Amino acid sequence: MPASSGLTTRHRLNRSGDRQLNRAMHTITLIRMRLDPSTKTYVARKIAEGKTARDAQRCLKRAVCRQIFKILERADGSQLAEAEELAQAA
């Protein structure tokens, strides 16, 4: 779905979503942009590539979402392995 205005060309996958999750992700990115040195360099690199500050924040949100998803995947896998071990022991 196009989400462009003027000379900017952007696409949005979906207009709906979880507003609370989006707010939490926004807060996480703001705090990390202010305090985390590696995040500061990431945002500076994106701005140097020609992105605006808002576009850099969008990229950071995607990166944070990928990190959180990987953590959740690992947590689910370890819980599944523990459940299988308990089932075999019983």
PDB file of N, CA and C in Angstrom:
ATOM      1  N   MET A   1       0.850  -1.163   0.000  1.00  0.00           N
ATOM      2  CA  MET A   1       0.000   0.000   0.000  1.00  0.00           C
ATOM      3  C   MET A   1       0.905   1.237   0.000  1.00  0.00           C
ATOM      4  N   PRO A   2       0.726   2.128  -0.941  1.00  0.00           N
ATOM      5  CA  PRO A   2       1.580   3.320  -0.996  1.00  0.00           C
ATOM      6  C   PRO A   2       1.296   4.269   0.176  1.00  0.00           C
ATOM      7  N   ALA A   3       2.354   4.795   0.760  1.00  0.00           N
ATOM      8  CA  ALA A   3       2.246   5.760   1.854  1.00  0.00           C
ATOM      9  C   ALA A   3       3.171   6.930   1.545  1.00  0.00           C
ATOM     10  N   SER A   4       3.081   7.446   0.347  1.00  0.00           N
ATOM     11  CA  SER A   4       3.998   8.466  -0.128  1.00  0.00           C
ATOM     12  C   SER A   4       3.351   9.839  -0.096  1.00  0.00           C
ATOM     13  N   SER A   5       4.199  10.850  -0.006  1.00  0.00           N
ATOM     14  CA  SER A   5       3.726  12.220  -0.138  1.00  0.00           C
ATOM     15  C   SER A   5       4.828  13.024  -0.812  1.00  0.00           C
ATOM     16  N   GLY A   6       4.454  13.795  -1.775  1.00  0.00           N
ATOM     17  CA  GLY A   6       5.441  14.611  -2.477  1.00  0.00           C
ATOM     18  C   GLY A   6       6.417  13.762  -3.254  1.00  0.00           C
ATOM     19  N   LEU A   7       7.686  14.026  -3.083  1.00  0.00           N
ATOM     20  CA  LEU A   7       8.724  13.293  -3.795  1.00  0.00           C
ATOM     21  C   LEU A   7       9.162  12.023  -3.070  1.00  0.00           C
ATOM     22  N   THR A   8       8.642  11.803  -1.873  1.00  0.00           N
ATOM     23  CA  THR A   8       9.009  10.635  -1.082  1.00  0.00           C
ATOM     24  C   THR A   8       8.215   9.426  -1.552  1.00  0.00           C
ATOM     25  N   THR A   9       8.907   8.301  -1.733  1.00  0.00           N
ATOM     26  CA  THR A   9       8.235   7.068  -2.123  1.00  0.00           C
ATOM     27  C   THR A   9       8.413   6.051  -1.006  1.00  0.00           C
ATOM     28  N   ARG A  10       7.297   5.680  -0.376  1.00  0.00           N
ATOM     29  CA  ARG A  10       7.310   4.722   0.719  1.00  0.00           C
ATOM     30  C   ARG A  10       6.137   3.780   0.546  1.00  0.00           C
ATOM     31  N   HIS A  11       6.264   2.570   1.073  1.00  0.00           N
ATOM     32  CA  HIS A  11       5.171   1.608   1.034  1.00  0.00           C
ATOM     33  C   HIS A  11       4.935   1.075   2.436  1.00  0.00           C
ATOM     34  N   ARG A  12       3.688   0.891   2.756  1.00  0.00           N
ATOM     35  CA  ARG A  12       3.302   0.365   4.057  1.00  0.00           C
ATOM     36  C   ARG A  12       2.653  -0.989   3.825  1.00  0.00           C
ATOM     37  N   LEU A  13       3.048  -1.977   4.613  1.00  0.00           N
ATOM     38  CA  LEU A  13       2.487  -3.301   4.438  1.00  0.00           C
ATOM     39  C   LEU A  13       1.038  -3.373   4.896  1.00  0.00           C
ATOM     40  N   ASN A  14       0.749  -2.740   6.018  1.00  0.00           N
ATOM     41  CA  ASN A  14      -0.571  -2.871   6.605  1.00  0.00           C
ATOM     42  C   ASN A  14      -0.868  -1.622   7.424  1.00  0.00           C
ATOM     43  N   ARG A  15      -2.065  -1.090   7.301  1.00  0.00           N
ATOM     44  CA  ARG A  15      -2.420   0.109   8.066  1.00  0.00           C
ATOM     45  C   ARG A  15      -2.887  -0.237   9.467  1.00  0.00           C
ATOM     46  N   SER A  16      -3.341  -1.451   9.671  1.00  0.00           N
ATOM     47  CA  SER A  16      -3.817  -1.832  10.997  1.00  0.00           C
ATOM     48  C   SER A  16      -2.645  -2.328  11.837  1.00  0.00           C
ATOM     49  N   GLY A  17      -2.888  -2.524  13.100  1.00  0.00           N
ATOM     50  CA  GLY A  17      -1.830  -3.025  13.961  1.00  0.00           C
ATOM     51  C   GLY A  17      -2.153  -2.784  15.418  1.00  0.00           C
ATOM     52  N   ASP A  18      -1.249  -3.180  16.255  1.00  0.00           N
ATOM     53  CA  ASP A  18      -1.403  -3.054  17.691  1.00  0.00           C
ATOM     54  C   ASP A  18      -0.862  -1.693  18.117  1.00  0.00           C
ATOM     55  N   ARG A  19      -1.762  -0.805  18.546  1.00  0.00           N
ATOM     56  CA  ARG A  19      -1.348   0.548  18.901  1.00  0.00           C
ATOM     57  C   ARG A  19      -0.462   0.558  20.148  1.00  0.00           C
ATOM     58  N   GLN A  20      -0.745  -0.310  21.106  1.00  0.00           N
ATOM     59  CA  GLN A  20       0.070  -0.362  22.319  1.00  0.00           C
ATOM     60  C   GLN A  20       1.476  -0.857  22.000  1.00  0.00           C
ATOM     61  N   LEU A  21       1.567  -1.856  21.141  1.00  0.00           N
ATOM     62  CA  LEU A  21       2.880  -2.365  20.750  1.00  0.00           C
ATOM     63  C   LEU A  21       3.658  -1.305  19.977  1.00  0.00           C
ATOM     64  N   ASN A  22       2.977  -0.588  19.082  1.00  0.00           N
ATOM     65  CA  ASN A  22       3.637   0.461  18.319  1.00  0.00           C
ATOM     66  C   ASN A  22       4.148   1.563  19.248  1.00  0.00           C
ATOM     67  N   ARG A  23       3.360   1.912  20.251  1.00  0.00           N
ATOM     68  CA  ARG A  23       3.772   2.928  21.217  1.00  0.00           C
ATOM     69  C   ARG A  23       4.988   2.447  22.016  1.00  0.00           C
ATOM     70  N   ALA A  24       4.982   1.184  22.409  1.00  0.00           N
ATOM     71  CA  ALA A  24       6.116   0.627  23.149  1.00  0.00           C
ATOM     72  C   ALA A  24       7.375   0.627  22.285  1.00  0.00           C
ATOM     73  N   MET A  25       7.238   0.238  21.014  1.00  0.00           N
ATOM     74  CA  MET A  25       8.389   0.233  20.112  1.00  0.00           C
ATOM     75  C   MET A  25       8.915   1.650  19.897  1.00  0.00           C
ATOM     76  N   HIS A  26       8.011   2.606  19.791  1.00  0.00           N
ATOM     77  CA  HIS A  26       8.406   4.005  19.627  1.00  0.00           C
ATOM     78  C   HIS A  26       9.206   4.471  20.847  1.00  0.00           C
ATOM     79  N   THR A  27       8.731   4.137  22.037  1.00  0.00           N
ATOM     80  CA  THR A  27       9.421   4.523  23.268  1.00  0.00           C
ATOM     81  C   THR A  27      10.794   3.862  23.353  1.00  0.00           C
ATOM     82  N   ILE A  28      10.864   2.580  22.990  1.00  0.00           N
ATOM     83  CA  ILE A  28      12.148   1.867  23.017  1.00  0.00           C
ATOM     84  C   ILE A  28      13.152   2.542  22.089  1.00  0.00           C
ATOM     85  N   THR A  29      12.700   2.888  20.885  1.00  0.00           N
ATOM     86  CA  THR A  29      13.628   3.503  19.932  1.00  0.00           C
ATOM     87  C   THR A  29      14.073   4.888  20.411  1.00  0.00           C
ATOM     88  N   LEU A  30      13.162   5.662  20.984  1.00  0.00           N
ATOM     89  CA  LEU A  30      13.552   6.986  21.480  1.00  0.00           C
ATOM     90  C   LEU A  30      14.598   6.883  22.579  1.00  0.00           C
ATOM     91  N   ILE A  31      14.383   5.975  23.532  1.00  0.00           N
ATOM     92  CA  ILE A  31      15.327   5.812  24.645  1.00  0.00           C
ATOM     93  C   ILE A  31      16.667   5.313  24.134  1.00  0.00           C
ATOM     94  N   ARG A  32      16.631   4.328  23.225  1.00  0.00           N
ATOM     95  CA  ARG A  32      17.892   3.806  22.690  1.00  0.00           C
ATOM     96  C   ARG A  32      18.637   4.866  21.881  1.00  0.00           C
ATOM     97  N   MET A  33      17.900   5.709  21.148  1.00  0.00           N
ATOM     98  CA  MET A  33      18.547   6.764  20.368  1.00  0.00           C
ATOM     99  C   MET A  33      19.231   7.779  21.280  1.00  0.00           C
ATOM    100  N   ARG A  34      18.709   7.973  22.475  1.00  0.00           N
ATOM    101  CA  ARG A  34      19.291   8.937  23.402  1.00  0.00           C
ATOM    102  C   ARG A  34      20.454   8.366  24.203  1.00  0.00           C
ATOM    103  N   LEU A  35      20.373   7.073  24.560  1.00  0.00           N
ATOM    104  CA  LEU A  35      21.305   6.542  25.556  1.00  0.00           C
ATOM    105  C   LEU A  35      22.301   5.511  25.037  1.00  0.00           C
ATOM    106  N   ASP A  36      21.931   4.698  24.063  1.00  0.00           N
ATOM    107  CA  ASP A  36      22.770   3.579  23.629  1.00  0.00           C
ATOM    108  C   ASP A  36      23.772   4.031  22.565  1.00  0.00           C
ATOM    109  N   PRO A  37      25.074   3.885  22.828  1.00  0.00           N
ATOM    110  CA  PRO A  37      26.077   4.349  21.859  1.00  0.00           C
ATOM    111  C   PRO A  37      26.014   3.617  20.516  1.00  0.00           C
ATOM    112  N   SER A  38      25.764   2.310  20.526  1.00  0.00           N
ATOM    113  CA  SER A  38      25.702   1.580  19.256  1.00  0.00           C
ATOM    114  C   SER A  38      24.493   2.016  18.437  1.00  0.00           C
ATOM    115  N   THR A  39      23.396   2.331  19.108  1.00  0.00           N
ATOM    116  CA  THR A  39      22.211   2.822  18.404  1.00  0.00           C
ATOM    117  C   THR A  39      22.463   4.206  17.825  1.00  0.00           C
ATOM    118  N   LYS A  40      23.182   5.033  18.576  1.00  0.00           N
ATOM    119  CA  LYS A  40      23.522   6.369  18.073  1.00  0.00           C
ATOM    120  C   LYS A  40      24.337   6.277  16.789  1.00  0.00           C
ATOM    121  N   THR A  41      25.299   5.352  16.749  1.00  0.00           N
ATOM    122  CA  THR A  41      26.105   5.205  15.532  1.00  0.00           C
ATOM    123  C   THR A  41      25.260   4.644  14.391  1.00  0.00           C
ATOM    124  N   TYR A  42      24.324   3.731  14.701  1.00  0.00           N
ATOM    125  CA  TYR A  42      23.424   3.176  13.679  1.00  0.00           C
ATOM    126  C   TYR A  42      22.592   4.285  13.043  1.00  0.00           C
ATOM    127  N   VAL A  43      22.008   5.136  13.887  1.00  0.00           N
ATOM    128  CA  VAL A  43      21.159   6.226  13.384  1.00  0.00           C
ATOM    129  C   VAL A  43      22.006   7.229  12.602  1.00  0.00           C
ATOM    130  N   ALA A  44      23.207   7.538  13.093  1.00  0.00           N
ATOM    131  CA  ALA A  44      24.091   8.464  12.380  1.00  0.00           C
ATOM    132  C   ALA A  44      24.460   7.903  11.003  1.00  0.00           C
ATOM    133  N   ARG A  45      24.690   6.581  10.936  1.00  0.00           N
ATOM    134  CA  ARG A  45      25.018   5.948   9.655  1.00  0.00           C
ATOM    135  C   ARG A  45      23.837   6.027   8.684  1.00  0.00           C
ATOM    136  N   LYS A  46      22.620   5.811   9.192  1.00  0.00           N
ATOM    137  CA  LYS A  46      21.439   5.885   8.332  1.00  0.00           C
ATOM    138  C   LYS A  46      21.227   7.311   7.819  1.00  0.00           C
ATOM    139  N   ILE A  47      21.457   8.293   8.671  1.00  0.00           N
ATOM    140  CA  ILE A  47      21.309   9.688   8.251  1.00  0.00           C
ATOM    141  C   ILE A  47      22.385  10.041   7.237  1.00  0.00           C
ATOM    142  N   ALA A  48      23.596   9.511   7.423  1.00  0.00           N
ATOM    143  CA  ALA A  48      24.671   9.757   6.460  1.00  0.00           C
ATOM    144  C   ALA A  48      24.358   9.114   5.104  1.00  0.00           C
ATOM    145  N   GLU A  49      23.564   8.034   5.115  1.00  0.00           N
ATOM    146  CA  GLU A  49      23.151   7.389   3.864  1.00  0.00           C
ATOM    147  C   GLU A  49      22.109   8.208   3.115  1.00  0.00           C
ATOM    148  N   GLY A  50      21.617   9.268   3.741  1.00  0.00           N
ATOM    149  CA  GLY A  50      20.654  10.133   3.067  1.00  0.00           C
ATOM    150  C   GLY A  50      19.232  10.004   3.580  1.00  0.00           C
ATOM    151  N   LYS A  51      19.028   9.246   4.632  1.00  0.00           N
ATOM    152  CA  LYS A  51      17.687   9.103   5.194  1.00  0.00           C
ATOM    153  C   LYS A  51      17.408  10.259   6.150  1.00  0.00           C
ATOM    154  N   THR A  52      16.137  10.574   6.322  1.00  0.00           N
ATOM    155  CA  THR A  52      15.753  11.592   7.290  1.00  0.00           C
ATOM    156  C   THR A  52      15.787  10.975   8.684  1.00  0.00           C
ATOM    157  N   ALA A  53      15.644  11.801   9.700  1.00  0.00           N
ATOM    158  CA  ALA A  53      15.656  11.298  11.077  1.00  0.00           C
ATOM    159  C   ALA A  53      14.482  10.348  11.307  1.00  0.00           C
ATOM    160  N   ARG A  54      13.324  10.662  10.731  1.00  0.00           N
ATOM    161  CA  ARG A  54      12.153   9.781  10.880  1.00  0.00           C
ATOM    162  C   ARG A  54      12.371   8.456  10.167  1.00  0.00           C
ATOM    163  N   ASP A  55      12.972   8.495   8.978  1.00  0.00           N
ATOM    164  CA  ASP A  55      13.266   7.256   8.261  1.00  0.00           C
ATOM    165  C   ASP A  55      14.279   6.418   9.029  1.00  0.00           C
ATOM    166  N   ALA A  56      15.257   7.067   9.631  1.00  0.00           N
ATOM    167  CA  ALA A  56      16.250   6.348  10.433  1.00  0.00           C
ATOM    168  C   ALA A  56      15.574   5.691  11.628  1.00  0.00           C
ATOM    169  N   GLN A  57      14.603   6.373  12.215  1.00  0.00           N
ATOM    170  CA  GLN A  57      13.874   5.792  13.342  1.00  0.00           C
ATOM    171  C   GLN A  57      13.025   4.612  12.880  1.00  0.00           C
ATOM    172  N   ARG A  58      12.450   4.693  11.700  1.00  0.00           N
ATOM    173  CA  ARG A  58      11.699   3.555  11.153  1.00  0.00           C
ATOM    174  C   ARG A  58      12.608   2.340  10.967  1.00  0.00           C
ATOM    175  N   CYS A  59      13.799   2.575  10.441  1.00  0.00           N
ATOM    176  CA  CYS A  59      14.772   1.486  10.265  1.00  0.00           C
ATOM    177  C   CYS A  59      15.155   0.896  11.619  1.00  0.00           C
ATOM    178  N   LEU A  60      15.332   1.763  12.612  1.00  0.00           N
ATOM    179  CA  LEU A  60      15.686   1.299  13.952  1.00  0.00           C
ATOM    180  C   LEU A  60      14.554   0.474  14.540  1.00  0.00           C
ATOM    181  N   LYS A  61      13.307   0.881  14.336  1.00  0.00           N
ATOM    182  CA  LYS A  61      12.169   0.108  14.826  1.00  0.00           C
ATOM    183  C   LYS A  61      12.173  -1.292  14.232  1.00  0.00           C
ATOM    184  N   ARG A  62      12.433  -1.371  12.930  1.00  0.00           N
ATOM    185  CA  ARG A  62      12.487  -2.686  12.284  1.00  0.00           C
ATOM    186  C   ARG A  62      13.603  -3.536  12.872  1.00  0.00           C
ATOM    187  N   ALA A  63      14.753  -2.937  13.105  1.00  0.00           N
ATOM    188  CA  ALA A  63      15.891  -3.673  13.669  1.00  0.00           C
ATOM    189  C   ALA A  63      15.570  -4.165  15.084  1.00  0.00           C
ATOM    190  N   VAL A  64      14.944  -3.321  15.882  1.00  0.00           N
ATOM    191  CA  VAL A  64      14.574  -3.708  17.242  1.00  0.00           C
ATOM    192  C   VAL A  64      13.535  -4.822  17.210  1.00  0.00           C
ATOM    193  N   CYS A  65      12.577  -4.726  16.306  1.00  0.00           N
ATOM    194  CA  CYS A  65      11.564  -5.784  16.168  1.00  0.00           C
ATOM    195  C   CYS A  65      12.204  -7.114  15.812  1.00  0.00           C
ATOM    196  N   ARG A  66      13.185  -7.091  14.915  1.00  0.00           N
ATOM    197  CA  ARG A  66      13.884  -8.333  14.556  1.00  0.00           C
ATOM    198  C   ARG A  66      14.608  -8.911  15.764  1.00  0.00           C
ATOM    199  N   GLN A  67      15.255  -8.055  16.565  1.00  0.00           N
ATOM    200  CA  GLN A  67      15.961  -8.526  17.755  1.00  0.00           C
ATOM    201  C   GLN A  67      14.993  -9.157  18.757  1.00  0.00           C
ATOM    202  N   ILE A  68      13.875  -8.495  18.994  1.00  0.00           N
ATOM    203  CA  ILE A  68      12.886  -9.004  19.953  1.00  0.00           C
ATOM    204  C   ILE A  68      12.295 -10.320  19.453  1.00  0.00           C
ATOM    205  N   PHE A  69      12.022 -10.407  18.164  1.00  0.00           N
ATOM    206  CA  PHE A  69      11.457 -11.636  17.609  1.00  0.00           C
ATOM    207  C   PHE A  69      12.417 -12.806  17.787  1.00  0.00           C
ATOM    208  N   LYS A  70      13.709 -12.575  17.557  1.00  0.00           N
ATOM    209  CA  LYS A  70      14.696 -13.640  17.742  1.00  0.00           C
ATOM    210  C   LYS A  70      14.751 -14.086  19.201  1.00  0.00           C
ATOM    211  N   ILE A  71      14.669 -13.146  20.125  1.00  0.00           N
ATOM    212  CA  ILE A  71      14.672 -13.488  21.548  1.00  0.00           C
ATOM    213  C   ILE A  71      13.443 -14.328  21.890  1.00  0.00           C
ATOM    214  N   LEU A  72      12.289 -13.934  21.361  1.00  0.00           N
ATOM    215  CA  LEU A  72      11.062 -14.689  21.630  1.00  0.00           C
ATOM    216  C   LEU A  72      11.112 -16.080  21.006  1.00  0.00           C
ATOM    217  N   GLU A  73      11.700 -16.191  19.822  1.00  0.00           N
ATOM    218  CA  GLU A  73      11.839 -17.505  19.189  1.00  0.00           C
ATOM    219  C   GLU A  73      12.698 -18.430  20.041  1.00  0.00           C
ATOM    220  N   ARG A  74      13.811 -17.926  20.538  1.00  0.00           N
ATOM    221  CA  ARG A  74      14.694 -18.732  21.372  1.00  0.00           C
ATOM    222  C   ARG A  74      14.000 -19.136  22.665  1.00  0.00           C
ATOM    223  N   ALA A  75      13.219 -18.229  23.248  1.00  0.00           N
ATOM    224  CA  ALA A  75      12.500 -18.535  24.486  1.00  0.00           C
ATOM    225  C   ALA A  75      11.481 -19.636  24.244  1.00  0.00           C
ATOM    226  N   ASP A  76      10.757 -19.585  23.135  1.00  0.00           N
ATOM    227  CA  ASP A  76       9.773 -20.619  22.820  1.00  0.00           C
ATOM    228  C   ASP A  76      10.457 -21.956  22.587  1.00  0.00           C
ATOM    229  N   GLY A  77      11.584 -21.965  21.909  1.00  0.00           N
ATOM    230  CA  GLY A  77      12.310 -23.201  21.635  1.00  0.00           C
ATOM    231  C   GLY A  77      12.825 -23.848  22.901  1.00  0.00           C
ATOM    232  N   SER A  78      13.335 -23.052  23.834  1.00  0.00           N
ATOM    233  CA  SER A  78      13.865 -23.618  25.074  1.00  0.00           C
ATOM    234  C   SER A  78      12.734 -24.155  25.935  1.00  0.00           C
ATOM    235  N   GLN A  79      11.586 -23.479  25.948  1.00  0.00           N
ATOM    236  CA  GLN A  79      10.450 -23.968  26.718  1.00  0.00           C
ATOM    237  C   GLN A  79       9.922 -25.259  26.122  1.00  0.00           C
ATOM    238  N   LEU A  80       9.929 -25.364  24.803  1.00  0.00           N
ATOM    239  CA  LEU A  80       9.472 -26.570  24.145  1.00  0.00           C
ATOM    240  C   LEU A  80      10.397 -27.736  24.466  1.00  0.00           C
ATOM    241  N   ALA A  81      11.699 -27.496  24.465  1.00  0.00           N
ATOM    242  CA  ALA A  81      12.665 -28.547  24.790  1.00  0.00           C
ATOM    243  C   ALA A  81      12.493 -29.006  26.238  1.00  0.00           C
ATOM    244  N   GLU A  82      12.266 -28.075  27.158  1.00  0.00           N
ATOM    245  CA  GLU A  82      12.042 -28.435  28.564  1.00  0.00           C
ATOM    246  C   GLU A  82      10.791 -29.277  28.727  1.00  0.00           C
ATOM    247  N   ALA A  83       9.732 -28.926  27.992  1.00  0.00           N
ATOM    248  CA  ALA A  83       8.476 -29.685  28.063  1.00  0.00           C
ATOM    249  C   ALA A  83       8.691 -31.100  27.525  1.00  0.00           C
ATOM    250  N   GLU A  84       9.465 -31.260  26.454  1.00  0.00           N
ATOM    251  CA  GLU A  84       9.740 -32.583  25.904  1.00  0.00           C
ATOM    252  C   GLU A  84      10.547 -33.414  26.896  1.00  0.00           C
ATOM    253  N   GLU A  85      11.527 -32.800  27.554  1.00  0.00           N
ATOM    254  CA  GLU A  85      12.335 -33.518  28.548  1.00  0.00           C
ATOM    255  C   GLU A  85      11.474 -33.989  29.709  1.00  0.00           C
ATOM    256  N   LEU A  86      10.556 -33.126  30.166  1.00  0.00           N
ATOM    257  CA  LEU A  86       9.665 -33.517  31.256  1.00  0.00           C
ATOM    258  C   LEU A  86       8.742 -34.653  30.831  1.00  0.00           C
ATOM    259  N   ALA A  87       8.272 -34.614  29.595  1.00  0.00           N
ATOM    260  CA  ALA A  87       7.384 -35.667  29.104  1.00  0.00           C
ATOM    261  C   ALA A  87       8.131 -36.998  29.010  1.00  0.00           C
ATOM    262  N   GLN A  88       9.376 -36.973  28.612  1.00  0.00           N
ATOM    263  CA  GLN A  88      10.161 -38.210  28.515  1.00  0.00           C
ATOM    264  C   GLN A  88      10.494 -38.752  29.899  1.00  0.00           C
ATOM    265  N   ALA A  89      10.714 -37.875  30.839  1.00  0.00           N
ATOM    266  CA  ALA A  89      11.053 -38.319  32.195  1.00  0.00           C
ATOM    267  C   ALA A  89       9.848 -38.950  32.893  1.00  0.00           C
ATOM    268  N   ALA A  90       8.657 -38.548  32.517  1.00  0.00           N
ATOM    269  CA  ALA A  90       7.437 -39.062  33.190  1.00  0.00           C
ATOM    270  C   ALA A  90       7.046 -40.415  32.732  1.00  0.00           C
TER     271      ALA A  90
END
